[in-house]
JSON list of C-alpha atoms in Angstrom, two decimals:
[
{"chain": "A", "resi": 413, "resn": "UNK", "atom": "CA", "xyz": [163.01, 77.25, 29.28]},
{"chain": "A", "resi": 414, "resn": "UNK", "atom": "CA", "xyz": [161.82, 75.13, 26.38]},
{"chain": "A", "resi": 415, "resn": "UNK", "atom": "CA", "xyz": [158.88, 76.48, 24.34]},
{"chain": "A", "resi": 416, "resn": "UNK", "atom": "CA", "xyz": [157.13, 73.15, 24.81]},
{"chain": "A", "resi": 417, "resn": "UNK", "atom": "CA", "xyz": [156.88, 73.50, 28.60]},
{"chain": "A", "resi": 418, "resn": "UNK", "atom": "CA", "xyz": [153.28, 72.95, 29.64]},
{"chain": "A", "resi": 419, "resn": "UNK", "atom": "CA", "xyz": [151.84, 74.91, 32.57]},
{"chain": "A", "resi": 420, "resn": "UNK", "atom": "CA", "xyz": [148.56, 74.03, 34.30]},
{"chain": "A", "resi": 421, "resn": "UNK", "atom": "CA", "xyz": [146.80, 77.01, 35.97]},
{"chain": "A", "resi": 422, "resn": "UNK", "atom": "CA", "xyz": [144.40, 75.96, 38.73]},
{"chain": "A", "resi": 423, "resn": "UNK", "atom": "CA", "xyz": [142.24, 78.88, 39.88]},
{"chain": "A", "resi": 424, "resn": "UNK", "atom": "CA", "xyz": [138.49, 79.21, 40.40]},
{"chain": "A", "resi": 425, "resn": "UNK", "atom": "CA", "xyz": [138.57, 82.77, 39.08]},
{"chain": "A", "resi": 426, "resn": "UNK", "atom": "CA", "xyz": [138.00, 82.40, 35.33]},
{"chain": "A", "resi": 427, "resn": "UNK", "atom": "CA", "xyz": [139.35, 85.84, 34.47]},
{"chain": "A", "resi": 428, "resn": "UNK", "atom": "CA", "xyz": [142.62, 85.16, 36.28]},
{"chain": "A", "resi": 429, "resn": "UNK", "atom": "CA", "xyz": [143.27, 81.73, 34.86]},
{"chain": "A", "resi": 430, "resn": "UNK", "atom": "CA", "xyz": [142.44, 82.83, 31.29]},
{"chain": "A", "resi": 431, "resn": "UNK", "atom": "CA", "xyz": [144.54, 85.97, 31.65]},
{"chain": "A", "resi": 432, "resn": "UNK", "atom": "CA", "xyz": [147.51, 83.93, 32.89]},
{"chain": "A", "resi": 433, "resn": "UNK", "atom": "CA", "xyz": [147.06, 81.23, 30.23]},
{"chain": "A", "resi": 434, "resn": "UNK", "atom": "CA", "xyz": [146.94, 83.84, 27.45]},
{"chain": "A", "resi": 435, "resn": "UNK", "atom": "CA", "xyz": [150.07, 85.57, 28.74]},
{"chain": "A", "resi": 436, "resn": "UNK", "atom": "CA", "xyz": [152.03, 82.31, 29.00]},
{"chain": "A", "resi": 437, "resn": "UNK", "atom": "CA", "xyz": [150.98, 81.28, 25.49]},
{"chain": "A", "resi": 438, "resn": "UNK", "atom": "CA", "xyz": [152.13, 84.64, 24.11]},
{"chain": "A", "resi": 439, "resn": "UNK", "atom": "CA", "xyz": [155.51, 83.90, 25.71]},
{"chain": "A", "resi": 440, "resn": "UNK", "atom": "CA", "xyz": [155.91, 80.56, 23.97]},
{"chain": "A", "resi": 441, "resn": "UNK", "atom": "CA", "xyz": [154.51, 78.16, 26.55]},
{"chain": "A", "resi": 442, "resn": "UNK", "atom": "CA", "xyz": [151.63, 75.73, 26.42]},
{"chain": "A", "resi": 443, "resn": "UNK", "atom": "CA", "xyz": [148.97, 76.41, 29.03]},
{"chain": "A", "resi": 444, "resn": "UNK", "atom": "CA", "xyz": [145.90, 74.56, 30.29]},
{"chain": "A", "resi": 445, "resn": "UNK", "atom": "CA", "xyz": [143.42, 75.64, 32.95]},
{"chain": "A", "resi": 446, "resn": "UNK", "atom": "CA", "xyz": [141.36, 74.04, 35.70]},
{"chain": "A", "resi": 447, "resn": "UNK", "atom": "CA", "xyz": [138.83, 75.56, 38.08]},
{"chain": "A", "resi": 448, "resn": "UNK", "atom": "CA", "xyz": [139.16, 73.06, 40.93]},
{"chain": "A", "resi": 449, "resn": "UNK", "atom": "CA", "xyz": [140.81, 69.85, 42.11]},
{"chain": "A", "resi": 450, "resn": "UNK", "atom": "CA", "xyz": [138.61, 67.60, 40.02]},
{"chain": "A", "resi": 451, "resn": "UNK", "atom": "CA", "xyz": [139.52, 69.40, 36.81]},
{"chain": "A", "resi": 452, "resn": "UNK", "atom": "CA", "xyz": [143.20, 69.51, 37.86]},
{"chain": "A", "resi": 453, "resn": "UNK", "atom": "CA", "xyz": [143.29, 65.73, 38.33]},
{"chain": "A", "resi": 454, "resn": "UNK", "atom": "CA", "xyz": [141.60, 65.21, 34.95]},
{"chain": "A", "resi": 455, "resn": "UNK", "atom": "CA", "xyz": [144.17, 67.45, 33.25]},
{"chain": "A", "resi": 456, "resn": "UNK", "atom": "CA", "xyz": [147.05, 65.62, 34.91]},
{"chain": "A", "resi": 457, "resn": "UNK", "atom": "CA", "xyz": [145.73, 62.26, 33.73]},
{"chain": "A", "resi": 458, "resn": "UNK", "atom": "CA", "xyz": [145.17, 63.50, 30.16]},
{"chain": "A", "resi": 459, "resn": "UNK", "atom": "CA", "xyz": [148.31, 65.56, 29.54]},
{"chain": "A", "resi": 460, "resn": "UNK", "atom": "CA", "xyz": [151.98, 65.90, 30.46]},
{"chain": "A", "resi": 461, "resn": "UNK", "atom": "CA", "xyz": [152.33, 68.86, 32.74]},
{"chain": "A", "resi": 462, "resn": "UNK", "atom": "CA", "xyz": [155.67, 70.54, 33.61]},
{"chain": "A", "resi": 463, "resn": "UNK", "atom": "CA", "xyz": [154.48, 72.90, 36.38]},
{"chain": "A", "resi": 464, "resn": "UNK", "atom": "CA", "xyz": [151.29, 73.65, 38.25]},
{"chain": "A", "resi": 465, "resn": "UNK", "atom": "CA", "xyz": [150.22, 77.18, 39.21]},
{"chain": "A", "resi": 466, "resn": "UNK", "atom": "CA", "xyz": [147.92, 76.41, 42.12]},
{"chain": "A", "resi": 467, "resn": "UNK", "atom": "CA", "xyz": [145.61, 78.87, 43.88]},
{"chain": "A", "resi": 468, "resn": "UNK", "atom": "CA", "xyz": [145.39, 78.51, 47.63]},
{"chain": "A", "resi": 469, "resn": "UNK", "atom": "CA", "xyz": [141.69, 79.36, 47.90]},
{"chain": "A", "resi": 470, "resn": "UNK", "atom": "CA", "xyz": [139.65, 76.89, 45.87]},
{"chain": "A", "resi": 471, "resn": "UNK", "atom": "CA", "xyz": [136.14, 75.44, 46.24]},
{"chain": "A", "resi": 472, "resn": "UNK", "atom": "CA", "xyz": [136.11, 71.93, 47.67]},
{"chain": "A", "resi": 473, "resn": "UNK", "atom": "CA", "xyz": [139.67, 70.81, 48.40]},
{"chain": "A", "resi": 474, "resn": "UNK", "atom": "CA", "xyz": [141.79, 73.92, 48.75]},
{"chain": "A", "resi": 475, "resn": "UNK", "atom": "CA", "xyz": [145.29, 74.41, 47.35]},
{"chain": "A", "resi": 476, "resn": "UNK", "atom": "CA", "xyz": [147.01, 73.13, 50.47]},
{"chain": "A", "resi": 477, "resn": "UNK", "atom": "CA", "xyz": [145.11, 69.81, 50.39]},
{"chain": "A", "resi": 478, "resn": "UNK", "atom": "CA", "xyz": [145.67, 69.42, 46.66]},
{"chain": "A", "resi": 479, "resn": "UNK", "atom": "CA", "xyz": [149.41, 70.15, 47.06]},
{"chain": "A", "resi": 480, "resn": "UNK", "atom": "CA", "xyz": [149.74, 67.61, 49.86]},
{"chain": "A", "resi": 481, "resn": "UNK", "atom": "CA", "xyz": [147.93, 65.01, 47.78]},
{"chain": "A", "resi": 482, "resn": "UNK", "atom": "CA", "xyz": [150.12, 65.72, 44.75]},
{"chain": "A", "resi": 483, "resn": "UNK", "atom": "CA", "xyz": [153.24, 65.13, 46.86]},
{"chain": "A", "resi": 484, "resn": "UNK", "atom": "CA", "xyz": [151.89, 61.74, 47.94]},
{"chain": "A", "resi": 485, "resn": "UNK", "atom": "CA", "xyz": [150.74, 60.53, 44.51]},
{"chain": "A", "resi": 486, "resn": "UNK", "atom": "CA", "xyz": [152.03, 59.65, 41.07]},
{"chain": "A", "resi": 487, "resn": "UNK", "atom": "CA", "xyz": [152.56, 63.31, 40.07]},
{"chain": "A", "resi": 488, "resn": "UNK", "atom": "CA", "xyz": [154.81, 64.13, 43.06]},
{"chain": "A", "resi": 489, "resn": "UNK", "atom": "CA", "xyz": [157.70, 65.27, 40.83]},
{"chain": "A", "resi": 490, "resn": "UNK", "atom": "CA", "xyz": [155.73, 68.08, 39.18]},
{"chain": "A", "resi": 491, "resn": "UNK", "atom": "CA", "xyz": [156.79, 71.43, 40.69]},
{"chain": "A", "resi": 492, "resn": "UNK", "atom": "CA", "xyz": [154.02, 73.58, 42.26]},
{"chain": "A", "resi": 493, "resn": "UNK", "atom": "CA", "xyz": [153.90, 77.37, 42.43]},
{"chain": "A", "resi": 494, "resn": "UNK", "atom": "CA", "xyz": [151.31, 78.40, 45.00]},
{"chain": "A", "resi": 495, "resn": "UNK", "atom": "CA", "xyz": [149.18, 81.53, 44.65]},
{"chain": "A", "resi": 496, "resn": "UNK", "atom": "CA", "xyz": [148.13, 83.14, 47.96]},
{"chain": "A", "resi": 497, "resn": "UNK", "atom": "CA", "xyz": [145.38, 85.72, 48.30]},
{"chain": "A", "resi": 498, "resn": "UNK", "atom": "CA", "xyz": [147.53, 87.97, 50.42]},
{"chain": "A", "resi": 499, "resn": "UNK", "atom": "CA", "xyz": [151.16, 88.45, 51.41]},
{"chain": "A", "resi": 500, "resn": "UNK", "atom": "CA", "xyz": [150.73, 86.43, 54.57]},
{"chain": "A", "resi": 501, "resn": "UNK", "atom": "CA", "xyz": [153.73, 84.62, 56.06]},
{"chain": "A", "resi": 502, "resn": "UNK", "atom": "CA", "xyz": [151.45, 81.95, 57.50]},
{"chain": "A", "resi": 503, "resn": "UNK", "atom": "CA", "xyz": [150.11, 81.07, 54.04]},
{"chain": "A", "resi": 504, "resn": "UNK", "atom": "CA", "xyz": [153.63, 80.91, 52.64]},
{"chain": "A", "resi": 505, "resn": "UNK", "atom": "CA", "xyz": [154.92, 78.74, 55.46]},
{"chain": "A", "resi": 506, "resn": "UNK", "atom": "CA", "xyz": [152.00, 76.27, 55.33]},
{"chain": "A", "resi": 507, "resn": "UNK", "atom": "CA", "xyz": [152.27, 76.09, 51.53]},
{"chain": "A", "resi": 508, "resn": "UNK", "atom": "CA", "xyz": [155.96, 75.22, 51.76]},
{"chain": "A", "resi": 509, "resn": "UNK", "atom": "CA", "xyz": [155.20, 72.64, 54.43]},
{"chain": "A", "resi": 510, "resn": "UNK", "atom": "CA", "xyz": [152.71, 70.97, 52.06]},
{"chain": "A", "resi": 511, "resn": "UNK", "atom": "CA", "xyz": [155.40, 70.72, 49.41]},
{"chain": "A", "resi": 512, "resn": "UNK", "atom": "CA", "xyz": [155.02, 73.83, 47.25]},
{"chain": "A", "resi": 513, "resn": "UNK", "atom": "CA", "xyz": [158.21, 74.84, 45.42]},
{"chain": "A", "resi": 514, "resn": "UNK", "atom": "CA", "xyz": [157.48, 78.55, 45.47]},
{"chain": "A", "resi": 515, "resn": "UNK", "atom": "CA", "xyz": [154.69, 81.05, 46.21]},
{"chain": "A", "resi": 516, "resn": "UNK", "atom": "CA", "xyz": [153.41, 84.31, 44.83]},
{"chain": "A", "resi": 517, "resn": "UNK", "atom": "CA", "xyz": [150.94, 86.66, 46.53]},
{"chain": "A", "resi": 518, "resn": "UNK", "atom": "CA", "xyz": [147.92, 88.13, 44.74]},
{"chain": "A", "resi": 519, "resn": "UNK", "atom": "CA", "xyz": [147.65, 90.56, 43.09]},
{"chain": "A", "resi": 520, "resn": "UNK", "atom": "CA", "xyz": [150.64, 89.79, 40.91]},
{"chain": "A", "resi": 521, "resn": "UNK", "atom": "CA", "xyz": [151.93, 90.86, 37.53]},
{"chain": "A", "resi": 522, "resn": "UNK", "atom": "CA", "xyz": [151.97, 88.17, 34.79]},
{"chain": "A", "resi": 523, "resn": "UNK", "atom": "CA", "xyz": [155.60, 89.12, 34.11]},
{"chain": "A", "resi": 524, "resn": "UNK", "atom": "CA", "xyz": [156.58, 88.24, 37.70]},
{"chain": "A", "resi": 525, "resn": "UNK", "atom": "CA", "xyz": [154.66, 85.01, 37.52]},
{"chain": "A", "resi": 526, "resn": "UNK", "atom": "CA", "xyz": [156.48, 84.05, 34.35]},
{"chain": "A", "resi": 527, "resn": "UNK", "atom": "CA", "xyz": [159.81, 84.82, 35.99]},
{"chain": "A", "resi": 528, "resn": "UNK", "atom": "CA", "xyz": [158.89, 82.62, 38.98]},
{"chain": "A", "resi": 529, "resn": "UNK", "atom": "CA", "xyz": [157.83, 79.78, 36.65]},
{"chain": "A", "resi": 530, "resn": "UNK", "atom": "CA", "xyz": [161.15, 80.08, 34.78]},
{"chain": "A", "resi": 531, "resn": "UNK", "atom": "CA", "xyz": [163.09, 79.96, 38.08]},
{"chain": "A", "resi": 532, "resn": "UNK", "atom": "CA", "xyz": [161.22, 76.97, 39.50]},
{"chain": "A", "resi": 533, "resn": "UNK", "atom": "CA", "xyz": [161.55, 74.92, 36.31]},
{"chain": "A", "resi": 534, "resn": "UNK", "atom": "CA", "xyz": [165.25, 75.76, 36.00]},
{"chain": "A", "resi": 535, "resn": "UNK", "atom": "CA", "xyz": [166.14, 74.73, 39.53]},
{"chain": "A", "resi": 536, "resn": "UNK", "atom": "CA", "xyz": [163.98, 71.63, 39.28]},
{"chain": "A", "resi": 537, "resn": "UNK", "atom": "CA", "xyz": [165.81, 70.44, 36.17]},
{"chain": "A", "resi": 538, "resn": "UNK", "atom": "CA", "xyz": [169.34, 71.73, 36.74]},
{"chain": "A", "resi": 539, "resn": "UNK", "atom": "CA", "xyz": [171.12, 70.37, 39.76]},
{"chain": "A", "resi": 540, "resn": "UNK", "atom": "CA", "xyz": [174.30, 72.24, 40.74]},
{"chain": "A", "resi": 541, "resn": "UNK", "atom": "CA", "xyz": [177.52, 70.51, 39.60]},
{"chain": "A", "resi": 542, "resn": "UNK", "atom": "CA", "xyz": [178.28, 69.19, 43.10]},
{"chain": "A", "resi": 543, "resn": "UNK", "atom": "CA", "xyz": [174.95, 67.28, 43.07]},
{"chain": "A", "resi": 544, "resn": "UNK", "atom": "CA", "xyz": [175.59, 65.47, 39.79]},
{"chain": "A", "resi": 545, "resn": "UNK", "atom": "CA", "xyz": [176.39, 61.80, 40.26]},
{"chain": "A", "resi": 546, "resn": "UNK", "atom": "CA", "xyz": [178.02, 59.53, 37.70]},
{"chain": "A", "resi": 547, "resn": "UNK", "atom": "CA", "xyz": [175.72, 57.19, 35.72]},
{"chain": "A", "resi": 548, "resn": "UNK", "atom": "CA", "xyz": [177.46, 54.21, 37.32]},
{"chain": "A", "resi": 549, "resn": "UNK", "atom": "CA", "xyz": [176.23, 55.30, 40.76]},
{"chain": "A", "resi": 550, "resn": "UNK", "atom": "CA", "xyz": [172.54, 55.00, 41.29]},
{"chain": "A", "resi": 551, "resn": "UNK", "atom": "CA", "xyz": [172.28, 54.41, 45.00]},
{"chain": "A", "resi": 552, "resn": "UNK", "atom": "CA", "xyz": [173.73, 56.38, 47.89]},
{"chain": "A", "resi": 553, "resn": "UNK", "atom": "CA", "xyz": [173.70, 54.58, 51.25]},
{"chain": "A", "resi": 554, "resn": "UNK", "atom": "CA", "xyz": [173.64, 56.21, 54.70]},
{"chain": "A", "resi": 555, "resn": "UNK", "atom": "CA", "xyz": [172.44, 54.84, 58.02]},
{"chain": "A", "resi": 556, "resn": "UNK", "atom": "CA", "xyz": [169.48, 52.58, 57.44]},
{"chain": "A", "resi": 557, "resn": "UNK", "atom": "CA", "xyz": [168.53, 54.32, 54.17]},
{"chain": "A", "resi": 558, "resn": "UNK", "atom": "CA", "xyz": [169.50, 54.38, 50.51]},
{"chain": "A", "resi": 559, "resn": "UNK", "atom": "CA", "xyz": [168.71, 57.18, 48.06]},
{"chain": "A", "resi": 560, "resn": "UNK", "atom": "CA", "xyz": [167.80, 56.08, 44.52]},
{"chain": "A", "resi": 561, "resn": "UNK", "atom": "CA", "xyz": [169.21, 58.95, 42.45]},
{"chain": "A", "resi": 562, "resn": "UNK", "atom": "CA", "xyz": [167.40, 57.84, 39.32]},
{"chain": "A", "resi": 563, "resn": "UNK", "atom": "CA", "xyz": [163.88, 57.35, 40.72]},
{"chain": "A", "resi": 564, "resn": "UNK", "atom": "CA", "xyz": [164.52, 60.14, 43.30]},
{"chain": "A", "resi": 565, "resn": "UNK", "atom": "CA", "xyz": [163.06, 58.28, 46.27]},
{"chain": "A", "resi": 566, "resn": "UNK", "atom": "CA", "xyz": [164.31, 56.78, 49.52]},
{"chain": "A", "resi": 567, "resn": "UNK", "atom": "CA", "xyz": [164.60, 53.03, 50.15]},
{"chain": "A", "resi": 568, "resn": "UNK", "atom": "CA", "xyz": [164.41, 51.77, 53.72]},
{"chain": "A", "resi": 569, "resn": "UNK", "atom": "CA", "xyz": [166.12, 48.68, 55.07]},
{"chain": "A", "resi": 570, "resn": "UNK", "atom": "CA", "xyz": [163.35, 46.47, 53.69]},
{"chain": "A", "resi": 571, "resn": "UNK", "atom": "CA", "xyz": [163.51, 48.08, 50.25]},
{"chain": "A", "resi": 572, "resn": "UNK", "atom": "CA", "xyz": [160.25, 49.99, 50.62]},
{"chain": "A", "resi": 573, "resn": "UNK", "atom": "CA", "xyz": [160.22, 53.21, 48.55]},
{"chain": "A", "resi": 574, "resn": "UNK", "atom": "CA", "xyz": [159.51, 56.51, 50.31]},
{"chain": "A", "resi": 575, "resn": "UNK", "atom": "CA", "xyz": [158.46, 59.37, 47.99]},
{"chain": "A", "resi": 576, "resn": "UNK", "atom": "CA", "xyz": [160.35, 62.65, 48.11]},
{"chain": "A", "resi": 577, "resn": "UNK", "atom": "CA", "xyz": [159.27, 66.05, 46.76]},
{"chain": "A", "resi": 578, "resn": "UNK", "atom": "CA", "xyz": [161.66, 67.88, 44.46]},
{"chain": "A", "resi": 579, "resn": "UNK", "atom": "CA", "xyz": [162.79, 70.16, 47.27]},
{"chain": "A", "resi": 580, "resn": "UNK", "atom": "CA", "xyz": [163.34, 67.27, 49.67]},
{"chain": "A", "resi": 581, "resn": "UNK", "atom": "CA", "xyz": [165.43, 65.40, 47.09]},
{"chain": "A", "resi": 582, "resn": "UNK", "atom": "CA", "xyz": [167.61, 68.43, 46.32]},
{"chain": "A", "resi": 583, "resn": "UNK", "atom": "CA", "xyz": [168.20, 69.17, 50.04]},
{"chain": "A", "resi": 584, "resn": "UNK", "atom": "CA", "xyz": [169.06, 65.54, 50.80]},
{"chain": "A", "resi": 585, "resn": "UNK", "atom": "CA", "xyz": [171.50, 65.44, 47.86]},
{"chain": "A", "resi": 586, "resn": "UNK", "atom": "CA", "xyz": [173.18, 68.55, 49.26]},
{"chain": "A", "resi": 587, "resn": "UNK", "atom": "CA", "xyz": [173.60, 66.92, 52.64]},
{"chain": "A", "resi": 588, "resn": "UNK", "atom": "CA", "xyz": [174.84, 63.64, 51.13]},
{"chain": "A", "resi": 589, "resn": "UNK", "atom": "CA", "xyz": [177.46, 65.49, 49.07]},
{"chain": "A", "resi": 590, "resn": "UNK", "atom": "CA", "xyz": [178.67, 67.41, 52.13]},
{"chain": "A", "resi": 591, "resn": "UNK", "atom": "CA", "xyz": [178.52, 65.00, 55.07]},
{"chain": "A", "resi": 592, "resn": "UNK", "atom": "CA", "xyz": [180.07, 66.01, 58.41]},
{"chain": "A", "resi": 593, "resn": "UNK", "atom": "CA", "xyz": [180.17, 69.63, 57.27]},
{"chain": "A", "resi": 594, "resn": "UNK", "atom": "CA", "xyz": [178.19, 72.49, 58.80]},
{"chain": "A", "resi": 595, "resn": "UNK", "atom": "CA", "xyz": [176.10, 74.28, 56.15]},
{"chain": "A", "resi": 596, "resn": "UNK", "atom": "CA", "xyz": [174.50, 77.61, 56.82]},
{"chain": "A", "resi": 597, "resn": "UNK", "atom": "CA", "xyz": [170.92, 78.43, 55.76]},
{"chain": "A", "resi": 598, "resn": "UNK", "atom": "CA", "xyz": [172.25, 80.73, 53.04]},
{"chain": "A", "resi": 599, "resn": "UNK", "atom": "CA", "xyz": [174.49, 77.96, 51.66]},
{"chain": "A", "resi": 600, "resn": "UNK", "atom": "CA", "xyz": [171.57, 75.52, 51.68]},
{"chain": "A", "resi": 601, "resn": "UNK", "atom": "CA", "xyz": [169.36, 78.04, 49.86]},
{"chain": "A", "resi": 602, "resn": "UNK", "atom": "CA", "xyz": [172.04, 78.67, 47.25]},
{"chain": "A", "resi": 603, "resn": "UNK", "atom": "CA", "xyz": [172.82, 74.95, 46.74]},
{"chain": "A", "resi": 604, "resn": "UNK", "atom": "CA", "xyz": [169.20, 73.81, 46.51]},
{"chain": "A", "resi": 605, "resn": "UNK", "atom": "CA", "xyz": [167.59, 76.76, 44.76]},
{"chain": "A", "resi": 606, "resn": "UNK", "atom": "CA", "xyz": [170.40, 78.56, 42.97]},
{"chain": "A", "resi": 607, "resn": "UNK", "atom": "CA", "xyz": [170.76, 82.23, 42.30]},
{"chain": "A", "resi": 608, "resn": "UNK", "atom": "CA", "xyz": [167.00, 82.74, 42.02]},
{"chain": "A", "resi": 609, "resn": "UNK", "atom": "CA", "xyz": [166.47, 81.85, 45.66]},
{"chain": "A", "resi": 610, "resn": "UNK", "atom": "CA", "xyz": [165.04, 84.42, 47.99]},
{"chain": "A", "resi": 611, "resn": "UNK", "atom": "CA", "xyz": [166.68, 84.52, 51.38]},
{"chain": "A", "resi": 612, "resn": "UNK", "atom": "CA", "xyz": [163.68, 83.26, 53.32]},
{"chain": "A", "resi": 613, "resn": "UNK", "atom": "CA", "xyz": [165.44, 81.28, 56.09]},
{"chain": "A", "resi": 614, "resn": "UNK", "atom": "CA", "xyz": [162.20, 79.80, 57.35]},
{"chain": "A", "resi": 615, "resn": "UNK", "atom": "CA", "xyz": [161.73, 77.89, 54.10]},
{"chain": "A", "resi": 616, "resn": "UNK", "atom": "CA", "xyz": [164.93, 75.94, 54.70]},
{"chain": "A", "resi": 617, "resn": "UNK", "atom": "CA", "xyz": [163.93, 75.18, 58.29]},
{"chain": "A", "resi": 618, "resn": "UNK", "atom": "CA", "xyz": [160.63, 73.82, 57.05]},
{"chain": "A", "resi": 619, "resn": "UNK", "atom": "CA", "xyz": [162.34, 71.75, 54.37]},
{"chain": "A", "resi": 620, "resn": "UNK", "atom": "CA", "xyz": [164.74, 70.29, 56.90]},
{"chain": "A", "resi": 621, "resn": "UNK", "atom": "CA", "xyz": [161.75, 69.45, 59.13]},
{"chain": "A", "resi": 622, "resn": "UNK", "atom": "CA", "xyz": [160.00, 67.68, 56.29]},
{"chain": "A", "resi": 623, "resn": "UNK", "atom": "CA", "xyz": [163.14, 65.75, 55.37]},
{"chain": "A", "resi": 624, "resn": "UNK", "atom": "CA", "xyz": [163.63, 64.66, 58.98]},
{"chain": "A", "resi": 625, "resn": "UNK", "atom": "CA", "xyz": [160.11, 63.29, 58.94]},
{"chain": "A", "resi": 626, "resn": "UNK", "atom": "CA", "xyz": [160.92, 61.25, 55.82]},
{"chain": "A", "resi": 627, "resn": "UNK", "atom": "CA", "xyz": [164.11, 59.89, 57.50]},
{"chain": "A", "resi": 628, "resn": "UNK", "atom": "CA", "xyz": [162.18, 59.22, 60.75]},
{"chain": "A", "resi": 629, "resn": "UNK", "atom": "CA", "xyz": [164.84, 61.36, 62.40]},
{"chain": "A", "resi": 630, "resn": "UNK", "atom": "CA", "xyz": [163.77, 62.23, 65.95]},
{"chain": "A", "resi": 631, "resn": "UNK", "atom": "CA", "xyz": [163.98, 65.99, 66.44]},
{"chain": "A", "resi": 632, "resn": "UNK", "atom": "CA", "xyz": [165.60, 65.46, 69.89]},
{"chain": "A", "resi": 633, "resn": "UNK", "atom": "CA", "xyz": [168.09, 62.77, 69.02]},
{"chain": "A", "resi": 634, "resn": "UNK", "atom": "CA", "xyz": [168.87, 64.07, 65.45]},
{"chain": "A", "resi": 635, "resn": "UNK", "atom": "CA", "xyz": [170.63, 60.93, 64.21]},
{"chain": "A", "resi": 636, "resn": "UNK", "atom": "CA", "xyz": [170.90, 62.26, 60.63]},
{"chain": "A", "resi": 637, "resn": "UNK", "atom": "CA", "xyz": [170.49, 66.04, 60.43]},
{"chain": "A", "resi": 638, "resn": "UNK", "atom": "CA", "xyz": [171.81, 67.89, 63.42]},
{"chain": "A", "resi": 639, "resn": "UNK", "atom": "CA", "xyz": [171.07, 71.55, 64.18]},
{"chain": "A", "resi": 640, "resn": "UNK", "atom": "CA", "xyz": [174.15, 73.62, 64.93]},
{"chain": "A", "resi": 641, "resn": "UNK", "atom": "CA", "xyz": [172.99, 76.65, 66.95]},
{"chain": "A", "resi": 642, "resn": "UNK", "atom": "CA", "xyz": [173.56, 80.00, 65.21]},
{"chain": "A", "resi": 643, "resn": "UNK", "atom": "CA", "xyz": [175.33, 78.26, 62.27]},
{"chain": "A", "resi": 644, "resn": "UNK", "atom": "CA", "xyz": [172.99, 75.95, 60.38]},
{"chain": "A", "resi": 645, "resn": "UNK", "atom": "CA", "xyz": [172.80, 72.15, 59.90]},
{"chain": "A", "resi": 646, "resn": "UNK", "atom": "CA", "xyz": [175.17, 69.21, 59.55]},
{"chain": "A", "resi": 647, "resn": "UNK", "atom": "CA", "xyz": [174.55, 65.74, 58.12]},
{"chain": "A", "resi": 648, "resn": "UNK", "atom": "CA", "xyz": [176.16, 63.44, 60.67]},
{"chain": "A", "resi": 649, "resn": "UNK", "atom": "CA", "xyz": [175.99, 60.02, 58.98]},
{"chain": "A", "resi": 650, "resn": "UNK", "atom": "CA", "xyz": [178.69, 58.33, 56.89]},
{"chain": "A", "resi": 651, "resn": "UNK", "atom": "CA", "xyz": [177.80, 58.21, 53.19]},
{"chain": "A", "resi": 652, "resn": "UNK", "atom": "CA", "xyz": [178.63, 55.39, 50.74]},
{"chain": "A", "resi": 653, "resn": "UNK", "atom": "CA", "xyz": [178.21, 55.40, 46.95]},
{"chain": "A", "resi": 654, "resn": "UNK", "atom": "CA", "xyz": [176.74, 52.12, 45.65]},
{"chain": "A", "resi": 655, "resn": "UNK", "atom": "CA", "xyz": [177.21, 51.00, 42.03]},
{"chain": "A", "resi": 656, "resn": "UNK", "atom": "CA", "xyz": [174.30, 49.96, 39.82]},
{"chain": "A", "resi": 657, "resn": "UNK", "atom": "CA", "xyz": [174.99, 46.32, 40.21]},
{"chain": "A", "resi": 658, "resn": "UNK", "atom": "CA", "xyz": [175.70, 46.37, 43.99]}
]
């Protein structure tokens, strides 16, 4: 991780956010803090942020609402690490559904948080070799969609851009690079999240569900991503690489 990486800690507990900020600074990072959604939005407008540590329980708009709004707005590419008040599977699942890249239950050690931050930033920036596309290829076409690999969003048949979260983009790239091939949940975890991934199968199922919604893929018809019982998922559409000038 670069020493210049800038982390925004959003937590209404002043002691926690200052403790985390101090620890990150001692480990070579820049850190800013915010107590709620209003301060978070102000920080995002004023500074370049590389990752947001976002508490679930906040006054006003809670972390889930703020994460969902982030994924729909101009800062959608910034990874989010969600802090939950307890080790509750429901909190984790809902956080992932809203677009969080990872989660950590309170109480936590600053060292573990730093390790999670490192992991999220690494896998956000470093696509596996099979996901790298040549500079001459910007668009990948499939069905009624095209994926813009530079802007990292979908384009429909009319050219309207559909925003993707970082996790959705990585998962779609995996499917597009392996069409007509059944991929297990473990394979999808490894290809999208790398060695740091925890084997939490439900997170892949949630990510597939979110990607299907983006593709307007009916869960019953499954025109794009088909579920293969007891095995995983398969991307069933033909894929075409489109040059920059095409």
